[in-house]
GROMACS .gro file of N, CA and C in nm:
model
  183
    1MET      N    1   0.085  -0.117   0.000
    1MET     CA    2   0.000   0.000   0.000
    1MET      C    3   0.089   0.124   0.000
    2TRP      N    4   0.061   0.218  -0.083
    2TRP     CA    5   0.142   0.339  -0.097
    2TRP      C    6   0.104   0.442   0.009
    3ASN      N    7   0.202   0.498   0.077
    3ASN     CA    8   0.186   0.607   0.175
    3ASN      C    9   0.088   0.573   0.287
    4GLU      N   10   0.091   0.451   0.333
    4GLU     CA   11   0.007   0.410   0.445
    4GLU      C   12   0.056   0.480   0.572
    5HIS      N   13  -0.035   0.533   0.652
    5HIS     CA   14   0.004   0.616   0.766
    5HIS      C   15   0.081   0.537   0.872
    6PHE      N   16   0.036   0.420   0.906
    6PHE     CA   17   0.107   0.343   1.008
    6PHE      C   18   0.165   0.215   0.951
    7GLY      N   19   0.088   0.139   0.884
    7GLY     CA   20   0.138   0.015   0.826
    7GLY      C   21   0.106  -0.108   0.908
    8ILE      N   22  -0.019  -0.122   0.950
    8ILE     CA   23  -0.056  -0.236   1.034
    8ILE      C   24  -0.030  -0.369   0.964
    9SER      N   25  -0.046  -0.372   0.832
    9SER     CA   26  -0.019  -0.498   0.761
    9SER      C   27   0.129  -0.536   0.772
   10VAL      N   28   0.218  -0.437   0.776
   10VAL     CA   29   0.360  -0.464   0.794
   10VAL      C   30   0.385  -0.522   0.933
   11VAL      N   31   0.324  -0.464   1.034
   11VAL     CA   32   0.340  -0.513   1.171
   11VAL      C   33   0.284  -0.654   1.184
   12GLU      N   34   0.169  -0.681   1.122
   12GLU     CA   35   0.111  -0.815   1.127
   12GLU      C   36   0.203  -0.917   1.060
   13GLY      N   37   0.261  -0.880   0.948
   13GLY     CA   38   0.355  -0.969   0.880
   13GLY      C   39   0.477  -0.997   0.965
   14MET      N   40   0.529  -0.894   1.030
   14MET     CA   41   0.645  -0.911   1.118
   14MET      C   42   0.611  -1.003   1.234
   15ALA      N   43   0.490  -0.987   1.289
   15ALA     CA   44   0.447  -1.073   1.400
   15ALA      C   45   0.438  -1.219   1.357
   16ALA      N   46   0.410  -1.241   1.229
   16ALA     CA   47   0.403  -1.378   1.177
   16ALA      C   48   0.540  -1.433   1.141
   17GLY      N   49   0.644  -1.349   1.152
   17GLY     CA   50   0.780  -1.395   1.127
   17GLY      C   51   0.824  -1.389   0.982
   18THR      N   52   0.753  -1.312   0.900
   18THR     CA   53   0.791  -1.303   0.759
   18THR      C   54   0.890  -1.189   0.736
   19ILE      N   55   0.965  -1.198   0.628
   19ILE     CA   56   1.053  -1.090   0.587
   19ILE      C   57   0.967  -0.987   0.514
   20MET      N   58   0.972  -0.863   0.557
   20MET     CA   59   0.884  -0.762   0.503
   20MET      C   60   0.946  -0.688   0.385
   21LEU      N   61   0.864  -0.661   0.286
   21LEU     CA   62   0.897  -0.576   0.173
   21LEU      C   63   0.783  -0.476   0.163
   22ALA      N   64   0.811  -0.349   0.186
   22ALA     CA   65   0.707  -0.246   0.188
   22ALA      C   66   0.746  -0.130   0.098
   23HIS      N   67   0.646  -0.046   0.068
   23HIS     CA   68   0.672   0.074  -0.011
   23HIS      C   69   0.752   0.172   0.073
   24ASP      N   70   0.845   0.239   0.010
   24ASP     CA   71   0.936   0.332   0.078
   24ASP      C   72   0.866   0.466   0.102
   25SER      N   73   0.762   0.465   0.183
   25SER     CA   74   0.688   0.588   0.215
   25SER      C   75   0.606   0.565   0.341
   26GLY      N   76   0.554   0.673   0.397
   26GLY     CA   77   0.461   0.665   0.509
   26GLY      C   78   0.516   0.592   0.630
   27GLY      N   79   0.426   0.525   0.701
   27GLY     CA   80   0.460   0.458   0.825
   27GLY      C   81   0.564   0.349   0.813
   28PRO      N   82   0.555   0.261   0.711
   28PRO     CA   83   0.659   0.158   0.701
   28PRO      C   84   0.799   0.217   0.691
   29GLU      N   85   0.813   0.325   0.619
   29GLU     CA   86   0.945   0.387   0.606
   29GLU      C   87   0.988   0.456   0.735
   30LEU      N   88   0.900   0.536   0.793
   30LEU     CA   89   0.938   0.621   0.906
   30LEU      C   90   0.940   0.550   1.040
   31ASP      N   91   0.846   0.459   1.062
   31ASP     CA   92   0.826   0.405   1.196
   31ASP      C   93   0.865   0.259   1.214
   32ILE      N   94   0.868   0.183   1.108
   32ILE     CA   95   0.873   0.039   1.127
   32ILE      C   96   1.003  -0.024   1.079
   33LEU      N   97   1.042  -0.001   0.955
   33LEU     CA   98   1.149  -0.081   0.895
   33LEU      C   99   1.287  -0.017   0.899
   34ARG      N  100   1.296   0.110   0.923
   34ARG     CA  101   1.427   0.177   0.929
   34ARG      C  102   1.497   0.145   1.061
   35PRO      N  103   1.630   0.146   1.062
   35PRO     CA  104   1.702   0.129   1.188
   35PRO      C  105   1.665   0.239   1.287
   36SER      N  106   1.665   0.208   1.413
   36SER     CA  107   1.628   0.304   1.516
   36SER      C  108   1.737   0.313   1.621
   37THR      N  109   1.764   0.433   1.667
   37THR     CA  110   1.861   0.449   1.775
   37THR      C  111   1.799   0.417   1.910
   38GLU      N  112   1.667   0.401   1.914
   38GLU     CA  113   1.599   0.372   2.040
   38GLU      C  114   1.589   0.223   2.068
   39ARG      N  115   1.620   0.139   1.970
   39ARG     CA  116   1.618  -0.005   1.990
   39ARG      C  117   1.759  -0.054   2.018
   40LYS      N  118   1.769  -0.157   2.096
   40LYS     CA  119   1.900  -0.217   2.122
   40LYS      C  120   1.958  -0.276   1.993
   41GLU      N  121   1.874  -0.339   1.915
   41GLU     CA  122   1.917  -0.395   1.787
   41GLU      C  123   1.900  -0.288   1.681
   42ASN      N  124   2.008  -0.224   1.640
   42ASN     CA  125   2.001  -0.113   1.546
   42ASN      C  126   2.026  -0.164   1.403
   43PHE      N  127   1.927  -0.232   1.346
   43PHE     CA  128   1.936  -0.281   1.209
   43PHE      C  129   1.798  -0.274   1.145
   44PRO      N  130   1.791  -0.268   1.013
   44PRO     CA  131   1.660  -0.263   0.947
   44PRO      C  132   1.584  -0.393   0.968
   45LEU      N  133   1.453  -0.384   0.971
   45LEU     CA  134   1.368  -0.500   0.998
   45LEU      C  135   1.297  -0.551   0.874
   46GLY      N  136   1.339  -0.505   0.758
   46GLY     CA  137   1.278  -0.548   0.633
   46GLY      C  138   1.337  -0.469   0.519
   47PHE      N  139   1.269  -0.472   0.406
   47PHE     CA  140   1.318  -0.404   0.287
   47PHE      C  141   1.217  -0.301   0.240
   48LEU      N  142   1.267  -0.188   0.190
   48LEU     CA  143   1.183  -0.082   0.136
   48LEU      C  144   1.220  -0.058  -0.009
   49ALA      N  145   1.120  -0.033  -0.092
   49ALA     CA  146   1.144   0.001  -0.232
   49ALA      C  147   1.031   0.092  -0.279
   50ALA      N  148   1.063   0.186  -0.368
   50ALA     CA  149   0.963   0.282  -0.416
   50ALA      C  150   0.913   0.249  -0.556
   51THR      N  151   0.978   0.155  -0.625
   51THR     CA  152   0.938   0.122  -0.761
   51THR      C  153   0.932  -0.029  -0.780
   52ARG      N  154   0.871  -0.071  -0.889
   52ARG     CA  155   0.865  -0.213  -0.921
   52ARG      C  156   1.005  -0.270  -0.938
   53ASP      N  157   1.090  -0.197  -1.010
   53ASP     CA  158   1.228  -0.243  -1.029
   53ASP      C  159   1.304  -0.250  -0.897
   54GLY      N  160   1.276  -0.157  -0.807
   54GLY     CA  161   1.338  -0.162  -0.675
   54GLY      C  162   1.298  -0.287  -0.600
   55ASN      N  163   1.171  -0.325  -0.611
   55ASN     CA  164   1.125  -0.449  -0.548
   55ASN      C  165   1.195  -0.569  -0.609
   56LEU      N  166   1.206  -0.572  -0.740
   56LEU     CA  167   1.272  -0.685  -0.807
   56LEU      C  168   1.419  -0.693  -0.770
   57ASN      N  169   1.486  -0.580  -0.761
   57ASN     CA  170   1.629  -0.579  -0.726
   57ASN      C  171   1.654  -0.623  -0.583
   58THR      N  172   1.556  -0.604  -0.496
   58THR     CA  173   1.571  -0.645  -0.357
   58THR      C  174   1.596  -0.795  -0.346
   59PHE      N  175   1.530  -0.872  -0.430
   59PHE     CA  176   1.538  -1.017  -0.421
   59PHE      C  177   1.610  -1.082  -0.537
   60SER      N  178   1.681  -1.005  -0.617
   60SER     CA  179   1.755  -1.066  -0.728
   60SER      C  180   1.890  -1.117  -0.677
   61PHE      N  181   1.932  -1.228  -0.729
   61PHE     CA  182   2.057  -1.288  -0.685
   61PHE      C  183   2.155  -1.293  -0.800
   0.00000   0.00000   0.00000
């Protein structure tokens, strides 16, 4: 979903233990998947992409 304010679907996916791929905007970008200085584990929790090609490049080997 593009520019979702919070991203409850992202949180639900994370709770289910899946690797998240979300649009690089809104809540998923700002609140959920970016590294945080407030968490002990300072690493991204998924992948963000703004275009179809960005999504494809995330998982290309």
